[in-house]
Amino acid sequence: MSHSVEVNLMGRSFTIRTEDDPERVLAAASMVQERVDDLRQTGSTVASDRLLMLVALNLAGELLQKESVAVEGIDSLISALDEVVSQAEGLAKAPLR
């Protein structure tokens, strides 16, 4: 079901139609605004479009880094499980005394 969600970014109000949970959309907008505020506190004056671009690139970079770590973690888990299965197969083939 589609929802209309009103978000506020950089002093402007936007209405967004989305299938996502409205609370999740508001949380995302809040996160973006926090990042904008953090960048503004550095003291540099940057145009609004550039500021939003920097925030988007920073968030995308963080997401890519987390995905990479998650994949590496899964690869390590799969390797460990393969090792356990190998050992279990070896034990299953061992003669009983």
C-alpha positions as protocol buffer text, in pm:
chain_id: "A"
residue {
  index: 1
  type: MET
  ca { x: 0 y: 0 z: 0 }
}
residue {
  index: 2
  type: SER
  ca { x: 136 y: 342 z: -96 }
}
residue {
  index: 3
  type: HIS
  ca { x: 174 y: 613 z: 168 }
}
residue {
  index: 4
  type: SER
  ca { x: 229 y: 988 z: 147 }
}
residue {
  index: 5
  type: VAL
  ca { x: 502 y: 1096 z: 386 }
}
residue {
  index: 6
  type: GLU
  ca { x: 602 y: 1455 z: 450 }
}
residue {
  index: 7
  type: VAL
  ca { x: 970 y: 1498 z: 529 }
}
residue {
  index: 8
  type: ASN
  ca { x: 1166 y: 1811 z: 610 }
}
residue {
  index: 9
  type: LEU
  ca { x: 1520 y: 1852 z: 485 }
}
residue {
  index: 10
  type: MET
  ca { x: 1728 y: 2166 z: 499 }
}
residue {
  index: 11
  type: GLY
  ca { x: 1427 y: 2381 z: 589 }
}
residue {
  index: 12
  type: ARG
  ca { x: 1216 y: 2254 z: 300 }
}
residue {
  index: 13
  type: SER
  ca { x: 917 y: 2025 z: 311 }
}
residue {
  index: 14
  type: PHE
  ca { x: 880 y: 1735 z: 66 }
}
residue {
  index: 15
  type: THR
  ca { x: 591 y: 1495 z: 20 }
}
residue {
  index: 16
  type: ILE
  ca { x: 704 y: 1149 z: -83 }
}
residue {
  index: 17
  type: ARG
  ca { x: 486 y: 861 z: -207 }
}
residue {
  index: 18
  type: THR
  ca { x: 633 y: 533 z: -92 }
}
residue {
  index: 19
  type: GLU
  ca { x: 557 y: 169 z: -30 }
}
residue {
  index: 20
  type: ASP
  ca { x: 793 y: 173 z: 270 }
}
residue {
  index: 21
  type: ASP
  ca { x: 688 y: 212 z: 630 }
}
residue {
  index: 22
  type: PRO
  ca { x: 635 y: 588 z: 689 }
}
residue {
  index: 23
  type: GLU
  ca { x: 832 y: 571 z: 1015 }
}
residue {
  index: 24
  type: ARG
  ca { x: 1127 y: 426 z: 828 }
}
residue {
  index: 25
  type: VAL
  ca { x: 1112 y: 707 z: 571 }
}
residue {
  index: 26
  type: LEU
  ca { x: 1100 y: 967 z: 849 }
}
residue {
  index: 27
  type: ALA
  ca { x: 1395 y: 801 z: 1022 }
}
residue {
  index: 28
  type: ALA
  ca { x: 1593 y: 809 z: 695 }
}
residue {
  index: 29
  type: ALA
  ca { x: 1511 y: 1178 z: 647 }
}
residue {
  index: 30
  type: SER
  ca { x: 1618 y: 1246 z: 1005 }
}
residue {
  index: 31
  type: MET
  ca { x: 1949 y: 1068 z: 944 }
}
residue {
  index: 32
  type: VAL
  ca { x: 2013 y: 1273 z: 630 }
}
residue {
  index: 33
  type: GLN
  ca { x: 1931 y: 1597 z: 815 }
}
residue {
  index: 34
  type: GLU
  ca { x: 2169 y: 1502 z: 1098 }
}
residue {
  index: 35
  type: ARG
  ca { x: 2447 y: 1445 z: 844 }
}
residue {
  index: 36
  type: VAL
  ca { x: 2370 y: 1779 z: 678 }
}
residue {
  index: 37
  type: ASP
  ca { x: 2388 y: 1949 z: 1018 }
}
residue {
  index: 38
  type: ASP
  ca { x: 2718 y: 1776 z: 1097 }
}
residue {
  index: 39
  type: LEU
  ca { x: 2871 y: 1895 z: 769 }
}
residue {
  index: 40
  type: ARG
  ca { x: 2745 y: 2247 z: 825 }
}
residue {
  index: 41
  type: GLN
  ca { x: 2914 y: 2254 z: 1166 }
}
residue {
  index: 42
  type: THR
  ca { x: 3252 y: 2211 z: 999 }
}
residue {
  index: 43
  type: GLY
  ca { x: 3222 y: 2576 z: 906 }
}
residue {
  index: 44
  type: SER
  ca { x: 3254 y: 2542 z: 531 }
}
residue {
  index: 45
  type: THR
  ca { x: 2990 y: 2707 z: 318 }
}
residue {
  index: 46
  type: VAL
  ca { x: 2859 y: 2468 z: 56 }
}
residue {
  index: 47
  type: ALA
  ca { x: 2559 y: 2500 z: -175 }
}
residue {
  index: 48
  type: SER
  ca { x: 2257 y: 2291 z: -76 }
}
residue {
  index: 49
  type: ASP
  ca { x: 2282 y: 2056 z: -372 }
}
residue {
  index: 50
  type: ARG
  ca { x: 2649 y: 1989 z: -305 }
}
residue {
  index: 51
  type: LEU
  ca { x: 2579 y: 1937 z: 64 }
}
residue {
  index: 52
  type: LEU
  ca { x: 2313 y: 1677 z: -13 }
}
residue {
  index: 53
  type: MET
  ca { x: 2547 y: 1512 z: -265 }
}
residue {
  index: 54
  type: LEU
  ca { x: 2820 y: 1484 z: -1 }
}
residue {
  index: 55
  type: VAL
  ca { x: 2575 y: 1334 z: 248 }
}
residue {
  index: 56
  type: ALA
  ca { x: 2449 y: 1086 z: -13 }
}
residue {
  index: 57
  type: LEU
  ca { x: 2804 y: 982 z: -106 }
}
residue {
  index: 58
  type: ASN
  ca { x: 2905 y: 943 z: 259 }
}
residue {
  index: 59
  type: LEU
  ca { x: 2599 y: 729 z: 337 }
}
residue {
  index: 60
  type: ALA
  ca { x: 2647 y: 519 z: 21 }
}
residue {
  index: 61
  type: GLY
  ca { x: 3014 y: 464 z: 110 }
}
residue {
  index: 62
  type: GLU
  ca { x: 2920 y: 350 z: 460 }
}
residue {
  index: 63
  type: LEU
  ca { x: 2657 y: 114 z: 319 }
}
residue {
  index: 64
  type: LEU
  ca { x: 2905 y: -38 z: 73 }
}
residue {
  index: 65
  type: GLN
  ca { x: 3160 y: -85 z: 350 }
}
residue {
  index: 66
  type: LYS
  ca { x: 2904 y: -261 z: 573 }
}
residue {
  index: 67
  type: GLU
  ca { x: 2797 y: -486 z: 285 }
}
residue {
  index: 68
  type: SER
  ca { x: 3161 y: -578 z: 221 }
}
residue {
  index: 69
  type: VAL
  ca { x: 3217 y: -665 z: 587 }
}
residue {
  index: 70
  type: ALA
  ca { x: 2896 y: -870 z: 591 }
}
residue {
  index: 71
  type: VAL
  ca { x: 3006 y: -1068 z: 282 }
}
residue {
  index: 72
  type: GLU
  ca { x: 3347 y: -1134 z: 435 }
}
residue {
  index: 73
  type: GLY
  ca { x: 3177 y: -1249 z: 755 }
}
residue {
  index: 74
  type: ILE
  ca { x: 2951 y: -1485 z: 562 }
}
residue {
  index: 75
  type: ASP
  ca { x: 3249 y: -1620 z: 365 }
}
residue {
  index: 76
  type: SER
  ca { x: 3432 y: -1693 z: 692 }
}
residue {
  index: 77
  type: LEU
  ca { x: 3125 y: -1863 z: 835 }
}
residue {
  index: 78
  type: ILE
  ca { x: 3084 y: -2080 z: 524 }
}
residue {
  index: 79
  type: SER
  ca { x: 3453 y: -2180 z: 541 }
}
residue {
  index: 80
  type: ALA
  ca { x: 3418 y: -2273 z: 908 }
}
residue {
  index: 81
  type: LEU
  ca { x: 3104 y: -2476 z: 836 }
}
residue {
  index: 82
  type: ASP
  ca { x: 3279 y: -2653 z: 546 }
}
residue {
  index: 83
  type: GLU
  ca { x: 3560 y: -2745 z: 785 }
}
residue {
  index: 84
  type: VAL
  ca { x: 3314 y: -2884 z: 1041 }
}
residue {
  index: 85
  type: VAL
  ca { x: 3132 y: -3085 z: 773 }
}
residue {
  index: 86
  type: SER
  ca { x: 3466 y: -3223 z: 649 }
}
residue {
  index: 87
  type: GLN
  ca { x: 3562 y: -3328 z: 999 }
}
residue {
  index: 88
  type: ALA
  ca { x: 3220 y: -3484 z: 1057 }
}
residue {
  index: 89
  type: GLU
  ca { x: 3247 y: -3679 z: 731 }
}
residue {
  index: 90
  type: GLY
  ca { x: 3593 y: -3800 z: 834 }
}
residue {
  index: 91
  type: LEU
  ca { x: 3461 y: -3916 z: 1170 }
}
residue {
  index: 92
  type: ALA
  ca { x: 3165 y: -4090 z: 1005 }
}
residue {
  index: 93
  type: LYS
  ca { x: 3403 y: -4289 z: 783 }
}
residue {
  index: 94
  type: ALA
  ca { x: 3637 y: -4389 z: 1066 }
}
residue {
  index: 95
  type: PRO
  ca { x: 3618 y: -4755 z: 1164 }
}
residue {
  index: 96
  type: LEU
  ca { x: 3451 y: -4835 z: 1493 }
}
residue {
  index: 97
  type: ARG
  ca { x: 3668 y: -5014 z: 1749 }
}
